[in-house]
Every structure is written in structure tokens, then in C-alpha cells.
mmCIF file of N, CA and C in Angstrom:
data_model
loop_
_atom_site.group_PDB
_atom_site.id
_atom_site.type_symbol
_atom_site.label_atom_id
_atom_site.label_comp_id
_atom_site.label_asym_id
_atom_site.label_seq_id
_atom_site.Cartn_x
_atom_site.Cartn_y
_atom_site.Cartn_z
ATOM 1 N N UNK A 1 -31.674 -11.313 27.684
ATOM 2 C CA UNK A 1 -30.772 -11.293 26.543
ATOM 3 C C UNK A 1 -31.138 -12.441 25.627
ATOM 4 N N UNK A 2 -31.880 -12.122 24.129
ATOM 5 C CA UNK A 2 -32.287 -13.198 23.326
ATOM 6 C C UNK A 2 -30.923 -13.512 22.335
ATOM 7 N N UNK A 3 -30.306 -14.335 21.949
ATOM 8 C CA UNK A 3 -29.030 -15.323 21.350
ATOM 9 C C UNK A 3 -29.714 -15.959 20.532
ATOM 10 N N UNK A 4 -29.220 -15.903 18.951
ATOM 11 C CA UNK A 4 -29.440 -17.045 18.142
ATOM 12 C C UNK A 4 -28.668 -17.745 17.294
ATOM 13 N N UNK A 5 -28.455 -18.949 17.641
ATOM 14 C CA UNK A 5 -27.417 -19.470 17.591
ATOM 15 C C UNK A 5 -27.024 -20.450 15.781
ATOM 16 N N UNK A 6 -26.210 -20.570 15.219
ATOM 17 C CA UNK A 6 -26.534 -21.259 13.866
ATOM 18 C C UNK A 6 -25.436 -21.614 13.576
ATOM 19 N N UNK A 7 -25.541 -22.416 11.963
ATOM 20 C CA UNK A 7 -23.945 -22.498 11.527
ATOM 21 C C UNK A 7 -23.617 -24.429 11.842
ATOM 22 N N UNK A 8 -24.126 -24.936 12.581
ATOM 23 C CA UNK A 8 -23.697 -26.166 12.916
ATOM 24 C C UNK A 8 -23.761 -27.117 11.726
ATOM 25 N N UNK A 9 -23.389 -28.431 11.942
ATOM 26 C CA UNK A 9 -23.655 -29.183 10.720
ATOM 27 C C UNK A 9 -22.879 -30.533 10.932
ATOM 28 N N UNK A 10 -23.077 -31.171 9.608
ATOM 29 C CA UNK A 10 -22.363 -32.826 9.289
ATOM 30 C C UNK A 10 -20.996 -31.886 9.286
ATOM 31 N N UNK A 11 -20.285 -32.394 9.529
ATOM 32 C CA UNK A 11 -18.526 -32.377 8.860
ATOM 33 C C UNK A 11 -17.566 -33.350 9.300
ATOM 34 N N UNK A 12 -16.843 -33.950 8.688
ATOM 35 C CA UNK A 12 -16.071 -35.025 8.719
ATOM 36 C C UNK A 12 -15.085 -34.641 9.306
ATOM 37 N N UNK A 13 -14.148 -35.785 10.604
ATOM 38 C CA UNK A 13 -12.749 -35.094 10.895
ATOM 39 C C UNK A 13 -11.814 -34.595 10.127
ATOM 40 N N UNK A 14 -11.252 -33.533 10.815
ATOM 41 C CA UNK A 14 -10.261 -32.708 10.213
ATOM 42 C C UNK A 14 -10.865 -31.470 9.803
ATOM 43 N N UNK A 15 -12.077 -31.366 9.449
ATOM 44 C CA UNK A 15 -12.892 -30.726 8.804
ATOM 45 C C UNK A 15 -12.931 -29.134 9.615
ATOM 46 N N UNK A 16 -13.797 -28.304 9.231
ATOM 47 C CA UNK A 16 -13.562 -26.794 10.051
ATOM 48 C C UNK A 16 -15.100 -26.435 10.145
ATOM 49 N N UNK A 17 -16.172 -26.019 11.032
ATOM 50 C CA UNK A 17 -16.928 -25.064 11.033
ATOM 51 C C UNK A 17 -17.261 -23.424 11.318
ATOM 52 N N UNK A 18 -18.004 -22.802 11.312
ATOM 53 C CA UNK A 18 -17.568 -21.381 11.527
ATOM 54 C C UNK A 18 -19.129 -20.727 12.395
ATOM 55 N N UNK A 19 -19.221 -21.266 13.614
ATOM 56 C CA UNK A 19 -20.424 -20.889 14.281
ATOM 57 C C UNK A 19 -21.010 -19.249 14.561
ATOM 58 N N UNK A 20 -22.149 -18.738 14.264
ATOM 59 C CA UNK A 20 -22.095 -17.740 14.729
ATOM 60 C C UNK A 20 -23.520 -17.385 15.906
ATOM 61 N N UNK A 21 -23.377 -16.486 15.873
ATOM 62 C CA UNK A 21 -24.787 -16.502 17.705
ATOM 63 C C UNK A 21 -25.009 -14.712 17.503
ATOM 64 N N UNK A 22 -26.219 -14.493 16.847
ATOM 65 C CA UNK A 22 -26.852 -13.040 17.091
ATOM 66 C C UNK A 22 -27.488 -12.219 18.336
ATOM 67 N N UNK A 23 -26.998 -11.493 18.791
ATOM 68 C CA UNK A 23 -28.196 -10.768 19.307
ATOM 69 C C UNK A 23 -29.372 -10.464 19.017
ATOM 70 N N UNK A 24 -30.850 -10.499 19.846
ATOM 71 C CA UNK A 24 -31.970 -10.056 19.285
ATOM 72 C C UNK A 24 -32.247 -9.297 20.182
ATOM 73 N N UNK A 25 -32.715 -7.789 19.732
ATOM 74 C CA UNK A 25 -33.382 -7.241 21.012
ATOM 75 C C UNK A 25 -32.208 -6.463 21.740
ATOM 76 N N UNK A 26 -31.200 -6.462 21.710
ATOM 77 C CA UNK A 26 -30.019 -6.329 22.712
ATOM 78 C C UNK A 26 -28.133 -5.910 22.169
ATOM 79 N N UNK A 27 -27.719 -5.437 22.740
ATOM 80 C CA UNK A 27 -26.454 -4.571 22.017
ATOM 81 C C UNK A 27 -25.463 -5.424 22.642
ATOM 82 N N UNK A 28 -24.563 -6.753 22.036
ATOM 83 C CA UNK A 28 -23.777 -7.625 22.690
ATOM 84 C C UNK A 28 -22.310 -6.511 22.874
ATOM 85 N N UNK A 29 -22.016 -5.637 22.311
ATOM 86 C CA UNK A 29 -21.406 -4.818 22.879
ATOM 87 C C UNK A 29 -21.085 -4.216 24.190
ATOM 88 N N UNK A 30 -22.202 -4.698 25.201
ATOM 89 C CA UNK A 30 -22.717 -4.995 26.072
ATOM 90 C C UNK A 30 -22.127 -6.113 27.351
ATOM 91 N N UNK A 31 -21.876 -6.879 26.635
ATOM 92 C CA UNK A 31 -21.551 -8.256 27.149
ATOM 93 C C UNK A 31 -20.218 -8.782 27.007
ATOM 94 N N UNK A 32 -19.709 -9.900 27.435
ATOM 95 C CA UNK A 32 -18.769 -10.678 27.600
ATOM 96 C C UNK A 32 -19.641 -11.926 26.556
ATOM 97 N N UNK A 33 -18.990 -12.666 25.948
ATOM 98 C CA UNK A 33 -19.311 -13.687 25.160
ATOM 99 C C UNK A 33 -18.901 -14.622 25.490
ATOM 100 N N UNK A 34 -19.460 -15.976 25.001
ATOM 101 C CA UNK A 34 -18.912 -17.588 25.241
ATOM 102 C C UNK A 34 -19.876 -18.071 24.936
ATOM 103 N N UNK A 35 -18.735 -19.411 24.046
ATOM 104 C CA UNK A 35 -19.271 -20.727 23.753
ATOM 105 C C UNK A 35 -19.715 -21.559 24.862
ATOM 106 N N UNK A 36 -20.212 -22.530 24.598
ATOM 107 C CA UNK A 36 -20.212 -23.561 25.231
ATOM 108 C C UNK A 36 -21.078 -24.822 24.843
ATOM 109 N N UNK A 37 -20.807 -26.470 24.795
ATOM 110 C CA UNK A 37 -21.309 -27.654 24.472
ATOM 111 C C UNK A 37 -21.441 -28.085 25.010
ATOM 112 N N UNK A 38 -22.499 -29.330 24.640
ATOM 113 C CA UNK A 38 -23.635 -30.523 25.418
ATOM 114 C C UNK A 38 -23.597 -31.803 24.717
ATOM 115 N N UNK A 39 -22.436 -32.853 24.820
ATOM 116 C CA UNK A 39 -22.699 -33.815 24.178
ATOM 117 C C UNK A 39 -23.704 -34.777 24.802
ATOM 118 N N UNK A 40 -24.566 -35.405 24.109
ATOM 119 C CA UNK A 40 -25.627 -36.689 24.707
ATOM 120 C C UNK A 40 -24.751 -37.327 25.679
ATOM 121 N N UNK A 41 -25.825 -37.125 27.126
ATOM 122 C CA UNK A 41 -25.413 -37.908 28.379
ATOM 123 C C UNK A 41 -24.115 -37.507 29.342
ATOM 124 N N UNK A 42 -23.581 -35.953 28.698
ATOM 125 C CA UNK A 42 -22.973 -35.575 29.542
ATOM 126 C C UNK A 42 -23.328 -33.908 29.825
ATOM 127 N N UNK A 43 -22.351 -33.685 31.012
ATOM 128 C CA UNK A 43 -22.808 -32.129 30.984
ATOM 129 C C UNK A 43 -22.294 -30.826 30.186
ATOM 130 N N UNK A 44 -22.957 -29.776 30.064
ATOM 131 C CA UNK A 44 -22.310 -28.719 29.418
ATOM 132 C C UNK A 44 -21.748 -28.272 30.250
ATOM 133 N N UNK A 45 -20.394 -27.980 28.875
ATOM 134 C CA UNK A 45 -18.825 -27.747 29.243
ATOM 135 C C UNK A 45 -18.836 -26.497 28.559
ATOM 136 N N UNK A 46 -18.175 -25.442 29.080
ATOM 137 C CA UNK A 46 -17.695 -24.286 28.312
ATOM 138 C C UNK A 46 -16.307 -24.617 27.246
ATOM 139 N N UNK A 47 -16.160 -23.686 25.926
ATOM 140 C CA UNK A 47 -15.338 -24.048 25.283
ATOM 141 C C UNK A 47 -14.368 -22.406 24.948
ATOM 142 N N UNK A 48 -14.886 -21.244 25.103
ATOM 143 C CA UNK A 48 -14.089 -20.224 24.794
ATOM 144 C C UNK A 48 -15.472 -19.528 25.453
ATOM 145 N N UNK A 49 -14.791 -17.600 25.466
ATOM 146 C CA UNK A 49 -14.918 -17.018 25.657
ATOM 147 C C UNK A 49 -14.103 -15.371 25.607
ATOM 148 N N UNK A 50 -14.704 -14.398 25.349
ATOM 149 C CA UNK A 50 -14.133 -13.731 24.961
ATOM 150 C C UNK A 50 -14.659 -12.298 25.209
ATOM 151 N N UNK A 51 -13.951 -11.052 25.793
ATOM 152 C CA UNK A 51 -13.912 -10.166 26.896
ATOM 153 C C UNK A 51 -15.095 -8.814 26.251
ATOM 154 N N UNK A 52 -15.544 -8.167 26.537
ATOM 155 C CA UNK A 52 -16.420 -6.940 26.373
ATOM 156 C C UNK A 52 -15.838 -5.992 25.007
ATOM 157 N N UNK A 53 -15.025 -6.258 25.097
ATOM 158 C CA UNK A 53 -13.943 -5.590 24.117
ATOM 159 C C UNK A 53 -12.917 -5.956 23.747
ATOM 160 N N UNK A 54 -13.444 -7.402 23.578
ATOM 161 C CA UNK A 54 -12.318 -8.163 22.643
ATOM 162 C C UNK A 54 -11.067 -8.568 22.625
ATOM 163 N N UNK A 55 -10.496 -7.628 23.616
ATOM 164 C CA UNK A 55 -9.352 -7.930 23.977
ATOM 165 C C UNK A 55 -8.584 -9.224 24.745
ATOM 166 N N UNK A 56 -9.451 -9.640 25.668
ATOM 167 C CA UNK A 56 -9.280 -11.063 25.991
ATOM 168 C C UNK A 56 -10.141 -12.315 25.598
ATOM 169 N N UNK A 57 -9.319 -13.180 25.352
ATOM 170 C CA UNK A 57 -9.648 -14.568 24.990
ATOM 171 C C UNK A 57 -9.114 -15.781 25.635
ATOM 172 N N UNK A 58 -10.544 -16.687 26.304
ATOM 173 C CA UNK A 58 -10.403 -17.556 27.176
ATOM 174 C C UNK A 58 -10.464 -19.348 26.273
ATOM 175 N N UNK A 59 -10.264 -20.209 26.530
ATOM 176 C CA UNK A 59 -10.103 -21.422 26.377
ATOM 177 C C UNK A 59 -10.151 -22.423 26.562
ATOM 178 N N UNK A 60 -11.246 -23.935 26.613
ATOM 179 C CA UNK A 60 -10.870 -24.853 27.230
ATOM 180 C C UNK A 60 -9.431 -25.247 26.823
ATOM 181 N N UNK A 61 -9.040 -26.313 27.099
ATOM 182 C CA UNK A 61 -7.412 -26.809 26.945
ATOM 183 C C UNK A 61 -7.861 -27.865 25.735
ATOM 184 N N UNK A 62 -8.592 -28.464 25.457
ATOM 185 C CA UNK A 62 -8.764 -29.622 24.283
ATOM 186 C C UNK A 62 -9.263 -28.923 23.382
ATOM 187 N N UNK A 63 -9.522 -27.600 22.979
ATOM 188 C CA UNK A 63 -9.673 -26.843 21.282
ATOM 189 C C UNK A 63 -8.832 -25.675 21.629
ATOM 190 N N UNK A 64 -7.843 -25.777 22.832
ATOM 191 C CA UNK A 64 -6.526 -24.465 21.999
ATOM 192 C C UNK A 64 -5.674 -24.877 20.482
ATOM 193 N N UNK A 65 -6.018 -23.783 20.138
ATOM 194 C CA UNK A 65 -5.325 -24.132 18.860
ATOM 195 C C UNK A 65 -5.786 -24.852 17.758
ATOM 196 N N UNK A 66 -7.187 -24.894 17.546
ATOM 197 C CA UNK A 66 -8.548 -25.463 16.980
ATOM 198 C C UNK A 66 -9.144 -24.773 16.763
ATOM 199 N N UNK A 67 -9.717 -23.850 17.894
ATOM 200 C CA UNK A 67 -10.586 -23.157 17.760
ATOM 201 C C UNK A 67 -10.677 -21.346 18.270
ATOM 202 N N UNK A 68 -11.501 -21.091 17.471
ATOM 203 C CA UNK A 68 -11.226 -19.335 18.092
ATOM 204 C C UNK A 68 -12.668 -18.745 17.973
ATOM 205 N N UNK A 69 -12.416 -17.245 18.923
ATOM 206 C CA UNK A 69 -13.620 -16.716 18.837
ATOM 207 C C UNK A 69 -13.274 -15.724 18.743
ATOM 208 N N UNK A 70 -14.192 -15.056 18.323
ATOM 209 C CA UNK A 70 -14.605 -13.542 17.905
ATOM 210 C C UNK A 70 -15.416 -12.780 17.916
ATOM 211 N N UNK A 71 -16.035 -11.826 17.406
ATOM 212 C CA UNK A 71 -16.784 -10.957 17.984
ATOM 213 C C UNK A 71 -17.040 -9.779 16.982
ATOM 214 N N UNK A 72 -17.930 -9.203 16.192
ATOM 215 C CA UNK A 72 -18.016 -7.727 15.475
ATOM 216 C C UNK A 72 -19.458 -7.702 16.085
ATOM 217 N N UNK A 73 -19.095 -6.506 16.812
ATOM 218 C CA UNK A 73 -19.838 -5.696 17.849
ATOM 219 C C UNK A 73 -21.060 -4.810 16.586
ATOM 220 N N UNK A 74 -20.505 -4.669 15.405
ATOM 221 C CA UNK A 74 -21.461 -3.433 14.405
ATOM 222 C C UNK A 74 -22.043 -4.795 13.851
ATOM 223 N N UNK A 75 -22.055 -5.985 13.840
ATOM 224 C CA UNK A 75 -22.767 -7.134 13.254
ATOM 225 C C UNK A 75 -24.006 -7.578 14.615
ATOM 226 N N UNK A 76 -23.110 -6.887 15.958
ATOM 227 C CA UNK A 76 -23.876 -7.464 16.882
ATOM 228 C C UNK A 76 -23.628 -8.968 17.123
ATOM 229 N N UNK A 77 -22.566 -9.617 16.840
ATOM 230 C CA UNK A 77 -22.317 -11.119 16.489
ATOM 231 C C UNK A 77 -21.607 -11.977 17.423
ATOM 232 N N UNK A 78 -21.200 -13.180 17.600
ATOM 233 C CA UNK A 78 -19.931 -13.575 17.946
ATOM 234 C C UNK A 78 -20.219 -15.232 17.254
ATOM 235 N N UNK A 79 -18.786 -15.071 17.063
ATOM 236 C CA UNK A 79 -18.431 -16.227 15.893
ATOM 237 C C UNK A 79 -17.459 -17.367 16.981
ATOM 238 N N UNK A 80 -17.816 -18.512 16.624
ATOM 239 C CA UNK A 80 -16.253 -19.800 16.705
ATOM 240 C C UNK A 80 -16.096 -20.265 15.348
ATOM 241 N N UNK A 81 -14.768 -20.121 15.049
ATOM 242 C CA UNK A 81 -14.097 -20.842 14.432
ATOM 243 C C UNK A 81 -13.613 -22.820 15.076
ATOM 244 N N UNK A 82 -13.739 -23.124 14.059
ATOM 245 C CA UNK A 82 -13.737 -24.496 14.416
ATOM 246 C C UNK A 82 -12.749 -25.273 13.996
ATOM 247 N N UNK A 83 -11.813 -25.781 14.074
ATOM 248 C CA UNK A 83 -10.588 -26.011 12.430
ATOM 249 C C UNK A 83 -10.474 -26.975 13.603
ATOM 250 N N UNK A 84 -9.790 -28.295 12.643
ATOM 251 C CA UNK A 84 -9.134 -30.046 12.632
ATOM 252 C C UNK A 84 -10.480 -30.520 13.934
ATOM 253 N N UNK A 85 -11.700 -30.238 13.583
ATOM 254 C CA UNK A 85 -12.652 -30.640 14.247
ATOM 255 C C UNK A 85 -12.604 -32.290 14.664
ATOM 256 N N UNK A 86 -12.778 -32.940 15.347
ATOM 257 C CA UNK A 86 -12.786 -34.418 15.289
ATOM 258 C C UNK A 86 -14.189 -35.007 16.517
ATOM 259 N N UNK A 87 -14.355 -36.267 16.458
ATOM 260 C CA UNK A 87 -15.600 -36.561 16.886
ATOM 261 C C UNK A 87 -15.875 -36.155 18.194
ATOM 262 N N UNK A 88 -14.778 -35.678 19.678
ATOM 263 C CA UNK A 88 -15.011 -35.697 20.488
ATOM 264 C C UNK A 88 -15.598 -34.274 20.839
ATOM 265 N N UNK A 89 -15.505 -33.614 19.211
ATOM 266 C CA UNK A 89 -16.061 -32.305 19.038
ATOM 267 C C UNK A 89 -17.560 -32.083 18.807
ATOM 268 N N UNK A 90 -18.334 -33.039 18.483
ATOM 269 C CA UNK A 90 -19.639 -33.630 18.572
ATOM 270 C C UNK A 90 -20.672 -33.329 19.366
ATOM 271 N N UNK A 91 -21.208 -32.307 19.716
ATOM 272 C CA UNK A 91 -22.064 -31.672 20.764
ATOM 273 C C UNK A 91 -23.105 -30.738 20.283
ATOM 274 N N UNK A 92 -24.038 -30.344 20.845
ATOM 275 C CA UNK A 92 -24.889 -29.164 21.201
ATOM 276 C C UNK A 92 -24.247 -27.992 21.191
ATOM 277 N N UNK A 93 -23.998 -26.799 20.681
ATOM 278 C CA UNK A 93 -23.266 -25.798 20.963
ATOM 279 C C UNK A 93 -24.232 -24.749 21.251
ATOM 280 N N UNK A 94 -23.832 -23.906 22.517
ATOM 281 C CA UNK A 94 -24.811 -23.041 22.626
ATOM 282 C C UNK A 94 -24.002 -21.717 22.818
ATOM 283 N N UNK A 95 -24.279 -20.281 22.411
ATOM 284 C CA UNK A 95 -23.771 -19.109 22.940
ATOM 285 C C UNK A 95 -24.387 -18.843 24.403
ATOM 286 N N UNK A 96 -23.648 -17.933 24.828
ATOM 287 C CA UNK A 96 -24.217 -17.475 26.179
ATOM 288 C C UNK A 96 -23.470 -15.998 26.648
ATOM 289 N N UNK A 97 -24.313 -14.978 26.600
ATOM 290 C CA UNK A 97 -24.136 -13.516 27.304
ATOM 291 C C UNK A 97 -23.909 -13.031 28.915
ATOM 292 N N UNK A 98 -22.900 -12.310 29.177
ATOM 293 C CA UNK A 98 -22.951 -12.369 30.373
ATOM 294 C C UNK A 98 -22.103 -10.477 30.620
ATOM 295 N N UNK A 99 -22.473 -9.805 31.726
ATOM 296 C CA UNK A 99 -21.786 -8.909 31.994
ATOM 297 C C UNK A 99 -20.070 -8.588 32.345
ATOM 298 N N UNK A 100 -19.841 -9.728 32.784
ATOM 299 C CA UNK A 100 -18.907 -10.563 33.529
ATOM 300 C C UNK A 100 -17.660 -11.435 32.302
ATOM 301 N N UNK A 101 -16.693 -11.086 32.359
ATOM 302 C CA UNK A 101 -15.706 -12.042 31.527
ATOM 303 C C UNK A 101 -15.637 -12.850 32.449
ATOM 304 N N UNK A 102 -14.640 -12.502 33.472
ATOM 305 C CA UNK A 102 -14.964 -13.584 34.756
ATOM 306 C C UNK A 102 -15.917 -14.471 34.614
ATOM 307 N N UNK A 103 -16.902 -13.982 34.988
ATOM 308 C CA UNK A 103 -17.814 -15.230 34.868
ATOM 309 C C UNK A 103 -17.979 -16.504 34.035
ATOM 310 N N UNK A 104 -17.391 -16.099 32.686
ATOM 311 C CA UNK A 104 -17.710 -16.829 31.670
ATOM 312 C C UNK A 104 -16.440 -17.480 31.855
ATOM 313 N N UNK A 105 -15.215 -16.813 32.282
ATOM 314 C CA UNK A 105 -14.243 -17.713 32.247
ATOM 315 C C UNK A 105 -13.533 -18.515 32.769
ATOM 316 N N UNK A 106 -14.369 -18.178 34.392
ATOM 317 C CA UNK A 106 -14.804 -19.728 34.879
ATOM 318 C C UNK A 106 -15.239 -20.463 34.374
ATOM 319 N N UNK A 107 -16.482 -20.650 33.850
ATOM 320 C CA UNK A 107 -17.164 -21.499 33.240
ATOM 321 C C UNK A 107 -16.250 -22.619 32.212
ATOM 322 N N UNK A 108 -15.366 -21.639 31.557
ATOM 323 C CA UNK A 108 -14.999 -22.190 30.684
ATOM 324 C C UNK A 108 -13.312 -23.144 30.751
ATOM 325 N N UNK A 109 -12.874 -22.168 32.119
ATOM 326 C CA UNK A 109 -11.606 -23.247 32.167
ATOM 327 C C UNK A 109 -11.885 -23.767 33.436
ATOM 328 N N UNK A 110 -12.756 -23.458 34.134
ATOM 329 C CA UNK A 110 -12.444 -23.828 35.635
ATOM 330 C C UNK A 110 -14.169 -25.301 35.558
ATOM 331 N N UNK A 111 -14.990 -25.312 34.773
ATOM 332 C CA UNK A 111 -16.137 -25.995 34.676
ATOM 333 C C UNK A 111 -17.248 -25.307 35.654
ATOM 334 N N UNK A 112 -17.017 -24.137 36.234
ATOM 335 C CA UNK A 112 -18.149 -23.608 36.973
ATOM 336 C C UNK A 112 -19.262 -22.715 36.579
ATOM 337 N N UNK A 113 -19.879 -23.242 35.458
ATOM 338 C CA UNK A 113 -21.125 -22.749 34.810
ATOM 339 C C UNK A 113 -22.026 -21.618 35.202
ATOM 340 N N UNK A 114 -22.188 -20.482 35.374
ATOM 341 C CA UNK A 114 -23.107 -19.598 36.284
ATOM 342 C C UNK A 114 -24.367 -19.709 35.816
ATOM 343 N N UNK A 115 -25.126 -18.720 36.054
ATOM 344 C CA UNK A 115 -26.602 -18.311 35.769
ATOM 345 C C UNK A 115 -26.160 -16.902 34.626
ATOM 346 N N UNK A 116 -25.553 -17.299 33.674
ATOM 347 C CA UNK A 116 -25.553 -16.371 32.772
ATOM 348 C C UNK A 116 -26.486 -15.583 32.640
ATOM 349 N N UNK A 117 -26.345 -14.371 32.262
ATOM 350 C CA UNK A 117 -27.488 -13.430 31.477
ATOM 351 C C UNK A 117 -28.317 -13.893 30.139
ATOM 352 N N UNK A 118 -27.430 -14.555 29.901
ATOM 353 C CA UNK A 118 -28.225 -15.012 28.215
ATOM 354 C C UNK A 118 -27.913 -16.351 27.624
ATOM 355 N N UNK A 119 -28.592 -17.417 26.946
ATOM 356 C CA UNK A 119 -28.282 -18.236 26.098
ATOM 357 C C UNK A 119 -29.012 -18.525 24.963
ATOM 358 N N UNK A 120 -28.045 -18.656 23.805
ATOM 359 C CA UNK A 120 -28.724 -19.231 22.601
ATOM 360 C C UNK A 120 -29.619 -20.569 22.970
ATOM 361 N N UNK A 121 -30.230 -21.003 21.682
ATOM 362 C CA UNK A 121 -30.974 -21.969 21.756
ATOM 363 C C UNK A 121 -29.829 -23.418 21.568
ATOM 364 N N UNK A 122 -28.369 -23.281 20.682
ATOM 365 C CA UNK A 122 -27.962 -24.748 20.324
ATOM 366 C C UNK A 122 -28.242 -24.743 18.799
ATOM 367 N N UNK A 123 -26.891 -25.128 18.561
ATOM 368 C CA UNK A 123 -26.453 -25.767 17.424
ATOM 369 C C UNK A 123 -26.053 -26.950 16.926
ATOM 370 N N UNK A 124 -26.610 -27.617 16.864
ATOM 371 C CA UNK A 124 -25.684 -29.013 16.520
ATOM 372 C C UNK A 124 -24.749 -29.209 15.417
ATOM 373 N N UNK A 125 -23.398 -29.794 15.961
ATOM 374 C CA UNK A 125 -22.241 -30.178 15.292
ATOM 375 C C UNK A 125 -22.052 -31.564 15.606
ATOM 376 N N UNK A 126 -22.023 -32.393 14.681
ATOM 377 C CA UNK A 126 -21.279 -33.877 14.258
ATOM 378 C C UNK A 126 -20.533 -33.706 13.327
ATOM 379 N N UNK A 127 -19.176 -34.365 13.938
ATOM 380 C CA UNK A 127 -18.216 -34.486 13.931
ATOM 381 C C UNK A 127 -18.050 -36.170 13.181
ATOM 382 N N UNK A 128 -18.375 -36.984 12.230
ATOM 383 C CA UNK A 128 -18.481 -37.890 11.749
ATOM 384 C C UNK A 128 -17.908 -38.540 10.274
ATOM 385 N N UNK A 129 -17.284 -39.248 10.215
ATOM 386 C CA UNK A 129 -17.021 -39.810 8.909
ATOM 387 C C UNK A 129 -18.134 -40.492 7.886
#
């Protein structure tokens, strides 16, 4: 499963980004979706995730209500929304494909990372004044 991931950038706290992660090669319609970040010197943490059909949506606990995800299956896409961003938001962001919501949503509230089916390459977001 090839992921390409974009959208990152400078933005100052408070500020909002709007990440998105393509399929190449592959029908994410397919899949279960999720974020997930890598700040320098620590490990990647999952941040959302979101179900085969959209219907469910998973969460770390420090961007409920910050952040959201989404998904248009005829774009082949999945998007995070990013809103009142602040520095501890500062990471590597990568997408990642998986058959499995489960799976991903461990990853994402429980910290148990799998061997996903797929990951983007990473986006970088700073979070900086």
C-alpha cells in the first residue's frame, strides 16, 4: 500500500493545518485509516483514526477536540484537520493503511503500534511562534 503524505508546514500557535495522505496504486476504500507523529527523540504516537466506512472515529486524548479526520473514498484521500495547533503539536506526521480499524485503534489510544499495511512517507508540522 503506497501513501503520500503532504500539507505540513510553519504555523504559529493557535493556528490550524489541514493534512492530507493519497493513495497510489491502491483503493483506500479498502482500508481503515490513521494518523500518526514522530517528534525528534521520541517515539511515534498515533493521533486518530478512522473506520473502512467512515463511520467510526478514533482519538488520542491530547487533540480531542483539535483535531479531526476524514476520508473521501472517490478522492481516494484521508485528511486531518488540525485547529488551536500548539508546539507540543510539532512532529513528523505520517498516514498509515491498514485492513483492521482495530488495529489502528490500538495504536492510537492504547500506544500499540502494529505492522500496518501501509505508510506515508511524513509530513512535517512546526508548531512555532
Amino acid at each position: 500500500v503506497q501513501l503520500q503524505a503532504s500539507g505540513g508546514g510553519l504555523v504559529q500557535p493557535g493556528g490550524s493545518l489541514r493534512l492530507s495522505c493519497v493513495g497510489s496504486g491502491v483503493n483506500l476504500e479498502d482500508y481503515a485509516l490513521g494518523w500518526f507523529r514522530q517528534a525528534p527523540g521520541k517515539v511515534r504516537q498515533g493521533v486518530a483514526c478512522i473506520s473502512r466506512d467512515g463511520e467510526a472515529t478514533f482519538y488520542r486524548d491530547s487533540v480531542k477536540g483539535r483535531f479531526t479526520i476524514s476520508r473521501d473514498d472517490a478522492k481516494n484521500t484521508v485528511y486531518l484537520q488540525m485547529n488551536y495547533l500548539n508546539a507540543q503539536d510539532t512532529a513528523v506526521y505520517y498516514c498509515a493503511a491498514d485492513s483492521s480499524t482495530q488495529a489502528l485503534r490500538v495504536g492510537v489510544q492504547d500506544g500499540a503500534i502494529l505492522n500496518y499495511d501501509g505508510w506515508g512517507q511524513g509530513t512535517q508540522v512546526t508548531v512555532s511562534s
